[in-house]
Coordinates of C-alpha atoms and ligand atoms in Angstrom, one line a residue:
M1390 CA -17.3 26.3 -22.3
R1391 CA -17.9 30.0 -22.0
L1392 CA -18.1 29.7 -18.3
V1393 CA -14.8 27.9 -18.2
Q1394 CA -13.1 30.6 -20.3
S1395 CA -14.4 33.3 -17.9
L1396 CA -13.0 31.4 -15.0
M1397 CA -9.5 31.8 -16.4
H1398 CA -9.5 35.5 -15.5
T1399 CA -9.0 35.8 -11.8
P1400 CA -10.9 38.9 -10.7
A1401 CA -8.8 41.8 -9.4
E1402 CA -10.6 41.7 -6.0
A1403 CA -9.6 38.1 -5.6
I1404 CA -6.0 38.9 -6.3
D1405 CA -6.0 41.8 -3.9
A1406 CA -7.6 39.7 -1.2
R1407 CA -4.9 37.0 -1.7
R1408 CA -2.1 39.5 -1.5
T1409 CA -3.5 41.0 1.6
R1410 CA -3.8 37.6 3.2
A1411 CA -0.3 36.7 2.1
A1412 CA 1.2 39.9 3.4
E1413 CA -0.3 39.3 6.8
A1414 CA 0.8 35.7 6.9
L1415 CA 4.3 36.4 5.8
A1416 CA 4.9 39.2 8.4
M1417 CA 8.2 40.0 6.6
D1418 CA 9.5 42.8 8.8
G1419 CA 11.8 44.7 6.5
A1420 CA 12.7 42.0 4.0
I1421 CA 11.4 41.9 0.4
L1422 CA 9.8 39.0 -1.4
L1423 CA 10.2 37.6 -4.9
V1424 CA 8.1 34.7 -6.2
G1425 CA 9.1 33.1 -9.5
A1426 CA 6.8 31.4 -12.0
G1427 CA 9.5 29.3 -13.6
S1428 CA 10.0 28.8 -17.3
P1429 CA 9.1 26.1 -19.8
I1430 CA 11.5 23.2 -19.9
P1431 CA 12.7 22.3 -23.4
V1432 CA 12.3 18.7 -24.6
P1433 CA 16.0 17.5 -24.9
G1434 CA 17.4 16.9 -28.3
G1435 CA 16.7 20.1 -30.2
M1436 CA 13.1 19.4 -30.9
D1437 CA 11.9 23.0 -30.8
Q1438 CA 9.4 21.7 -28.2
V1439 CA 8.8 22.4 -24.6
H1440 CA 7.1 20.4 -21.9
A1441 CA 3.6 21.6 -21.0
F1442 CA 4.2 24.7 -18.8
A1443 CA 2.7 25.0 -15.3
P1444 CA 3.8 28.0 -13.2
H1445 CA 4.7 27.5 -9.6
P1446 CA 1.4 27.5 -7.7
H1447 CA 2.6 30.3 -5.4
Y1448 CA 3.1 32.5 -8.4
Q1449 CA -0.2 31.7 -10.1
W1450 CA -2.1 32.3 -6.8
L1451 CA -0.5 35.7 -6.3
A1452 CA -0.4 36.8 -10.0
G1453 CA -3.8 35.3 -11.2
H1454 CA -2.2 34.2 -14.4
R1455 CA 0.2 31.6 -15.7
S1456 CA 2.9 33.7 -17.4
P1457 CA 6.2 31.8 -18.0
G1458 CA 9.2 33.7 -16.6
G1459 CA 7.0 36.0 -14.4
V1460 CA 8.1 37.3 -11.1
I1461 CA 6.0 38.7 -8.3
A1462 CA 7.8 41.3 -6.1
Y1463 CA 6.7 42.7 -2.9
D1464 CA 8.1 45.2 -0.4
P1465 CA 6.0 45.6 2.7
T1466 CA 7.6 49.0 3.3
D1467 CA 5.6 50.5 0.5
G1468 CA 2.9 47.8 0.5
V1469 CA 2.9 47.6 -3.4
W1470 CA 2.8 44.2 -5.2
H1471 CA 4.5 44.2 -8.6
D1472 CA 3.8 41.6 -11.3
F1473 CA 6.8 41.5 -13.6
V1474 CA 6.5 39.5 -16.8
P1475 CA 8.9 39.0 -19.8
P1476 CA 8.0 41.1 -22.8
V1477 CA 6.2 39.5 -25.7
T1478 CA 8.7 39.0 -28.5
T1479 CA 8.3 38.9 -32.3
D1480 CA 9.0 35.1 -32.0
D1481 CA 6.1 34.8 -29.6
A1482 CA 3.8 36.5 -32.1
V1483 CA 5.2 34.5 -35.1
W1484 CA 5.3 31.0 -33.5
E1485 CA 2.5 31.2 -30.9
G1486 CA 0.3 34.0 -31.9
R1487 CA 0.9 35.7 -28.5
T1488 CA 0.8 39.5 -28.7
T1489 CA -0.2 40.7 -25.3
S1490 CA 1.1 40.0 -21.8
F1491 CA -0.1 40.6 -18.3
G1492 CA 1.7 42.7 -15.7
E1493 CA 4.7 45.1 -15.9
P1494 CA 7.8 44.6 -18.1
L1495 CA 10.3 42.4 -16.5
D1496 CA 13.0 45.1 -17.1
G1497 CA 11.5 46.9 -14.1
L1498 CA 12.7 44.2 -11.7
T1499 CA 16.4 45.2 -11.8
P1500 CA 15.8 48.9 -10.8
W1501 CA 13.2 47.7 -8.2
L1502 CA 15.9 45.5 -6.6
E1503 CA 18.6 48.2 -7.0
S1504 CA 16.5 50.7 -5.0
R1505 CA 16.2 48.2 -2.2
R1506 CA 19.9 47.2 -2.1
G1507 CA 20.8 45.8 1.3
K1508 CA 17.4 44.4 2.2
A1509 CA 17.1 40.7 2.8
I1510 CA 15.4 38.9 -0.1
A1511 CA 13.1 35.9 0.4
A1512 CA 12.8 34.0 -2.8
L1513 CA 9.8 31.6 -3.1
G1514 CA 8.3 29.7 -6.0
V1515 CA 10.9 28.8 -8.7
P1516 CA 14.3 30.2 -8.0
F1517 CA 15.9 32.4 -10.7
D1518 CA 19.4 33.6 -11.5
G1519 CA 21.0 36.8 -10.6
V1520 CA 19.5 37.2 -7.2
T1521 CA 21.1 36.3 -3.9
A1522 CA 18.3 35.2 -1.6
D1523 CA 18.4 34.7 2.1
T1524 CA 17.8 31.0 2.3
D1525 CA 17.0 30.9 6.0
L1526 CA 14.4 33.6 5.5
S1527 CA 13.0 31.9 2.4
S1528 CA 12.6 28.7 4.4
L1529 CA 10.9 30.5 7.2
L1530 CA 8.4 32.2 4.9
E1531 CA 7.6 29.2 2.7
P1532 CA 5.3 27.5 5.2
R1533 CA 3.6 30.9 5.9
L1534 CA 2.7 31.3 2.3
L1535 CA 1.6 27.7 2.0
A1536 CA -0.7 28.3 5.0
A1537 CA -2.1 31.4 3.5
R1538 CA -2.9 29.6 0.2
R1539 CA -4.6 26.6 1.8
P1540 CA -8.2 27.9 2.2
K1541 CA -9.6 28.3 -1.2
D1542 CA -11.4 31.6 -2.2
E1543 CA -14.7 31.7 -4.1
H1544 CA -13.0 32.0 -7.5
E1545 CA -10.9 29.0 -6.8
L1546 CA -13.8 26.9 -5.6
E1547 CA -15.8 27.8 -8.7
I1548 CA -13.0 26.5 -10.9
M1549 CA -12.6 23.4 -8.8
Q1550 CA -16.3 22.7 -9.1
Q1551 CA -16.0 22.9 -12.9
A1552 CA -13.0 20.6 -12.8
C1553 CA -14.9 18.1 -10.7
H1554 CA -17.9 18.4 -13.1
A1555 CA -15.7 17.7 -16.1
T1556 CA -14.0 14.8 -14.3
R1557 CA -17.4 13.3 -13.7
H1558 CA -17.9 13.1 -17.5
G1559 CA -14.6 11.3 -17.7
F1560 CA -15.8 8.6 -15.2
D1561 CA -19.1 8.3 -17.0
A1562 CA -17.2 7.6 -20.2
A1563 CA -15.0 5.1 -18.4
R1564 CA -18.1 3.2 -17.2
R1565 CA -19.5 3.1 -20.7
V1566 CA -16.4 1.7 -22.2
I1567 CA -15.7 -0.9 -19.5
A1568 CA -19.0 -2.4 -20.5
R1569 CA -17.5 -3.2 -24.0
Q1570 CA -16.8 -6.9 -24.5
T1571 CA -13.1 -6.3 -25.0
I1572 CA -11.5 -3.2 -23.5
T1573 CA -7.9 -2.5 -22.4
E1574 CA -6.8 -0.3 -19.6
R1575 CA -5.3 2.1 -22.1
A1576 CA -8.5 2.4 -24.0
I1577 CA -10.3 3.3 -20.8
E1578 CA -7.7 5.9 -20.1
I1579 CA -8.1 7.4 -23.6
E1580 CA -11.9 7.6 -23.4
L1581 CA -11.8 9.0 -19.8
N1582 CA -9.3 11.7 -20.7
A1583 CA -11.1 12.7 -23.9
A1584 CA -14.5 13.0 -22.1
C1585 CA -12.9 15.2 -19.4
L1586 CA -11.5 17.5 -22.1
R1587 CA -14.7 17.6 -24.0
A1588 CA -16.5 18.6 -20.9
G1589 CA -14.3 21.7 -20.4
G1590 CA -11.1 20.3 -18.8
H1591 CA -8.0 22.2 -20.0
G1592 CA -5.8 19.2 -19.4
I1593 CA -5.3 16.1 -17.3
G1594 CA -4.3 17.0 -13.8
Y1595 CA -1.9 14.2 -13.2
H1596 CA -1.1 10.9 -14.9
T1597 CA -4.4 8.9 -15.1
I1598 CA -4.3 5.6 -13.3
V1599 CA -6.2 2.7 -14.7
G1600 CA -5.4 -0.7 -13.3
A1601 CA -7.4 -3.9 -13.9
G1602 CA -7.2 -7.1 -11.8
T1603 CA -3.9 -7.3 -10.0
N1604 CA -2.8 -4.0 -11.5
A1605 CA -5.5 -2.4 -9.3
A1606 CA -3.0 -3.0 -6.4
I1607 CA -0.3 -0.8 -8.0
L1608 CA -0.8 2.6 -6.4
H1609 CA 0.3 4.7 -9.4
F1610 CA -0.1 2.2 -12.2
S1611 CA 0.3 3.4 -15.8
A1612 CA -2.5 1.9 -17.9
G1613 CA -1.2 -0.8 -20.2
D1614 CA -2.6 -3.2 -22.8
R1615 CA -4.2 -5.6 -20.3
V1616 CA -7.7 -6.5 -21.4
V1617 CA -10.1 -6.2 -18.5
E1618 CA -11.3 -9.7 -17.7
D1619 CA -14.8 -10.5 -16.5
G1620 CA -15.0 -10.6 -12.8
S1621 CA -12.2 -8.1 -12.1
F1622 CA -11.8 -4.8 -10.4
V1623 CA -10.8 -1.8 -12.5
L1624 CA -9.3 0.9 -10.3
I1625 CA -9.3 4.4 -11.8
D1626 CA -7.7 7.4 -10.2
A1627 CA -8.0 10.5 -12.4
G1628 CA -8.9 14.2 -12.6
C1629 CA -8.8 16.9 -15.1
H1630 CA -7.7 20.5 -14.5
I1631 CA -9.1 23.9 -15.4
N1632 CA -6.5 26.6 -15.4
G1633 CA -4.3 24.4 -13.2
Y1634 CA -7.0 23.6 -10.7
T1635 CA -7.4 19.8 -10.7
A1636 CA -9.9 17.3 -9.4
D1637 CA -8.4 14.0 -8.0
V1638 CA -10.9 11.2 -7.9
S1639 CA -10.7 7.4 -7.5
R1640 CA -13.4 4.9 -8.2
T1641 CA -13.2 1.1 -8.5
F1642 CA -15.5 -0.6 -11.0
I1643 CA -16.2 -4.3 -11.2
K1644 CA -16.5 -5.7 -14.7
G1645 CA -19.1 -8.5 -15.0
T1646 CA -20.5 -10.4 -12.0
P1647 CA -19.0 -9.6 -8.7
T1648 CA -17.9 -12.2 -6.2
Q1649 CA -18.5 -12.1 -2.5
Q1650 CA -14.9 -11.0 -2.1
H1651 CA -15.5 -8.0 -4.3
R1652 CA -18.5 -7.1 -2.3
D1653 CA -16.8 -7.5 1.0
L1654 CA -13.6 -5.6 0.2
Y1655 CA -15.5 -2.8 -1.4
A1656 CA -17.9 -2.5 1.6
V1657 CA -14.9 -2.1 4.0
V1658 CA -13.3 0.7 1.9
L1659 CA -16.6 2.5 1.2
E1660 CA -17.5 2.5 4.9
A1661 CA -14.0 3.8 5.8
E1662 CA -14.3 6.5 3.2
Q1663 CA -17.7 7.7 4.4
F1664 CA -16.3 7.7 7.9
S1665 CA -13.4 9.9 7.0
L1666 CA -15.3 12.2 4.7
E1667 CA -17.8 13.1 7.5
R1668 CA -15.0 14.0 9.8
C1669 CA -13.4 16.6 7.5
T1670 CA -14.3 19.5 9.8
P1671 CA -12.4 22.6 11.0
G1672 CA -9.8 21.7 13.7
Q1673 CA -9.7 18.0 12.7
E1674 CA -6.1 16.8 12.8
F1675 CA -5.6 15.0 9.5
R1676 CA -3.0 12.6 11.0
E1677 CA -5.5 11.6 13.6
L1678 CA -8.1 11.1 10.9
H1679 CA -5.7 9.0 9.0
L1680 CA -5.1 6.7 12.0
E1681 CA -8.8 6.5 12.9
T1682 CA -9.6 5.5 9.3
A1683 CA -6.8 3.0 9.4
V1684 CA -8.5 1.4 12.5
K1685 CA -11.8 1.2 10.5
L1686 CA -9.9 -0.6 7.7
A1687 CA -8.2 -2.9 10.2
E1688 CA -11.6 -3.7 11.7
G1689 CA -12.7 -4.7 8.2
L1690 CA -9.7 -6.8 7.7
V1691 CA -10.3 -8.6 11.0
H1692 CA -13.9 -9.2 10.0
L1693 CA -12.7 -10.7 6.7
G1694 CA -10.3 -13.0 8.5
I1695 CA -7.2 -11.4 7.1
L1696 CA -5.9 -9.8 10.3
K1697 CA -6.3 -11.1 13.9
G1698 CA -6.4 -9.0 17.0
N1699 CA -7.6 -5.7 18.3
P1700 CA -7.9 -3.2 15.4
A1701 CA -6.3 -0.2 17.3
G1702 CA -3.4 -2.4 18.4
L1703 CA -3.0 -3.6 14.8
V1704 CA -2.7 0.0 13.6
E1705 CA -0.2 0.8 16.3
R1706 CA 2.0 -2.1 14.9
D1707 CA 1.3 -1.0 11.3
A1708 CA -0.1 -4.4 10.5
H1709 CA -2.9 -2.7 8.5
A1710 CA -0.3 -0.9 6.4
N1711 CA 0.6 -4.1 4.5
F1712 CA -2.8 -3.5 2.9
F1713 CA -3.1 0.3 3.2
P1714 CA 0.4 1.6 2.4
H1715 CA -0.4 5.2 1.7
G1716 CA -1.9 8.2 3.4
L1717 CA -5.5 9.1 3.8
G1718 CA -5.2 12.1 1.5
H1719 CA -3.8 15.5 0.8
L1720 CA -5.0 18.9 -0.2
V1721 CA -6.0 19.4 -3.8
G1722 CA -6.5 22.5 -5.9
L1723 CA -3.8 24.3 -7.8
G1724 CA -2.1 21.0 -8.6
V1725 CA -2.8 17.5 -7.2
R1726 CA -1.0 18.1 -3.9
D1727 CA -1.8 21.7 -3.5
A1728 CA -0.2 23.3 -0.4
S1729 CA -0.2 20.0 1.5
G1730 CA 2.6 19.3 3.9
Y1731 CA 3.4 19.4 7.6
V1732 CA 3.0 22.4 9.8
P1733 CA 6.3 23.6 11.1
G1734 CA 7.7 21.5 13.9
R1735 CA 6.0 18.3 12.7
E1736 CA 8.2 15.7 11.0
R1737 CA 7.2 12.9 8.7
S1738 CA 7.3 9.6 10.5
D1739 CA 9.3 6.7 9.1
R1740 CA 6.7 4.3 10.4
F1741 CA 5.4 2.3 7.4
G1742 CA 1.8 3.2 8.2
L1743 CA 2.6 6.9 8.3
A1744 CA 5.5 7.6 6.0
F1745 CA 3.3 8.3 3.1
L1746 CA 1.0 10.7 4.9
R1747 CA 1.2 13.8 2.6
M1748 CA 0.0 16.2 5.3
D1749 CA 0.0 16.7 9.0
L1750 CA -2.1 19.7 9.8
P1751 CA -5.5 20.7 11.3
L1752 CA -8.2 21.1 8.7
E1753 CA -9.6 24.6 8.2
A1754 CA -12.7 25.9 6.6
G1755 CA -12.0 26.5 2.9
M1756 CA -9.5 23.7 2.4
V1757 CA -10.2 21.1 -0.2
T1758 CA -8.8 17.7 0.8
T1759 CA -9.0 14.3 -0.8
V1760 CA -10.0 11.3 1.3
E1761 CA -8.9 8.2 -0.3
P1762 CA -8.7 5.1 1.8
G1763 CA -7.8 1.9 0.0
L1764 CA -7.1 -1.8 0.6
Y1765 CA -4.7 -3.6 -1.7
F1766 CA -3.1 -7.0 -2.1
I1767 CA 0.3 -6.1 -3.5
G1768 CA 2.0 -9.4 -4.3
P1769 CA 5.7 -8.3 -4.0
L1770 CA 5.1 -6.5 -0.7
L1771 CA 3.1 -9.4 0.8
A1772 CA 5.6 -11.9 -0.3
Q1773 CA 8.5 -10.4 1.7
P1774 CA 9.8 -13.1 4.1
D1775 CA 10.7 -10.6 6.9
R1776 CA 7.2 -9.0 6.6
R1777 CA 5.5 -12.4 6.8
E1778 CA 7.5 -13.3 9.8
R1779 CA 7.1 -10.0 11.6
F1780 CA 3.3 -10.1 11.2
A1781 CA 2.9 -13.9 11.5
D1782 CA 1.0 -13.6 14.8
C1783 CA -1.6 -11.2 13.5
T1784 CA -2.0 -12.0 9.8
N1785 CA -3.6 -15.0 8.4
W1786 CA -1.2 -15.5 5.5
D1787 CA -3.2 -18.4 4.1
E1788 CA -6.2 -16.2 3.9
V1789 CA -4.1 -13.5 2.2
E1790 CA -3.3 -16.0 -0.5
R1791 CA -7.0 -16.2 -1.4
W1792 CA -7.1 -12.5 -2.1
L1793 CA -3.9 -11.9 -4.1
H1794 CA -5.8 -12.2 -7.4
I1795 CA -8.2 -9.4 -6.6
G1796 CA -5.9 -6.3 -6.8
G1797 CA -7.4 -3.6 -4.6
V1798 CA -10.0 -1.0 -4.1
R1799 CA -9.5 2.8 -3.6
I1800 CA -12.4 5.3 -3.3
E1801 CA -11.5 8.9 -3.3
D1802 CA -13.5 12.1 -3.1
N1803 CA -12.6 15.8 -2.9
V1804 CA -14.0 17.4 0.2
L1805 CA -14.5 21.1 0.9
V1806 CA -14.1 21.8 4.6
T1807 CA -16.8 24.2 5.8
E1808 CA -17.9 25.7 9.1
S1809 CA -20.7 23.1 9.1
T1810 CA -21.1 19.8 7.2
P1811 CA -18.2 18.9 4.8
E1812 CA -19.2 19.4 1.2
N1813 CA -18.3 16.6 -1.2
L1814 CA -17.4 18.3 -4.5
T1815 CA -17.3 14.9 -6.3
A1816 CA -20.5 13.5 -4.8
D1817 CA -22.1 13.1 -8.1
I1818 CA -19.5 10.6 -9.3
D1819 CA -21.2 7.3 -8.5
K1820 CA -19.6 5.0 -5.9
S1821 CA -22.3 2.8 -4.4
F1822 CA -21.4 -0.8 -5.0
D1823 CA -24.3 -1.6 -7.3
R1824 CA -23.4 1.4 -9.5
M1825 CA -19.8 0.2 -9.8
I1826 CA -20.9 -3.1 -11.4
V1827 CA -20.5 -2.8 -15.2
A1828 CA -21.9 -5.8 -17.0
Ligands
LIG1935 N1 -4.2 10.8 -7.4 C1 -2.9 10.5 -7.4 C2 -2.2 10.9 -6.1 O1 -2.7 11.7 -5.4 O2 -1.1 10.4 -5.9

């Protein structure tokens, strides 16, 4: 726990290096930059409560702390970065016990702006009132700052490793409770989350997904009161965060005795995941990797008798996407989709097999990406008459019927791209088929 606490304080050298990297990437040429943290959002209805606050990741990355209402200001002419934060009030001290703040008093922002009157303002992060930003300039600079943030520095990687470690404790706890004679999805979620927090997690990085049986096919399923039946998959997608840096891991367990269908489907997804994980190297275009992994999945579906034809041709037609309707992955770090996206000039495709690809960029050393192939039998999707007709020549719909009860499998790791072999930060969370059987 002590280690986790120390990780909350970003070293000054790390912040200086980030700001230098940002200044070079932004190449602002006479304009000035403001980056807003955002403010807590009140719970409606006069509750005296706010939703859990998370600053805009651009802000946290540049400031090194998570102060609500903070503003980073930068003028390349003098090269000085300012870190303006609201003053601590008596109310803060009385209600929250907060007596100190980071940075300079926010009052300083107005004179700082006054003395730069006439300069174009790029406003990134969370917008705030009272400033007229140049929206074209802001849009131009946004992808530049995203690009600067993508490779993680040592401090960030250390926190992410801690978050992955705490998340492993969550999955270990899940394994233990799935073994209970009677266990609901919700009870698994509770135990997983609690174990993550006990192991040092500051919070849960995103809504924990636990789906048993056919619920495993619902991509962002919210755990309910379904009791996990013997002979069913339990798909869990979860990660805790430390100081905002989250892990994002998926594992699919089998409760009780697996069938051949469990084994076969799992083997296809595991092989595809290993295939994609090994290819997370500098210069690898993520879109290409998504499509190559889709071909591996299509090969598996052909082998299982679900699809018919040439796997590459099936992917070109999006026939595989009826069973893999999401992207291969996204960057992860300061939030669950940290600095993902498309490089300027690339557009999201409206093809079913590509529309949910969260990023289209070449991988670089220092990036942490998820790889998360999956195969699902999503009843309402596969029942659509027009879909059945369109893919009638290449899909064995009778065979599909035999799989509808099984739900789905997703396997997801967090991979650090390095100059040499990719480093799997979540490698110690078991995923071999035999380890996923919980009897
Ligand atoms: N792990 C959930 C998601 O990436 O959507």
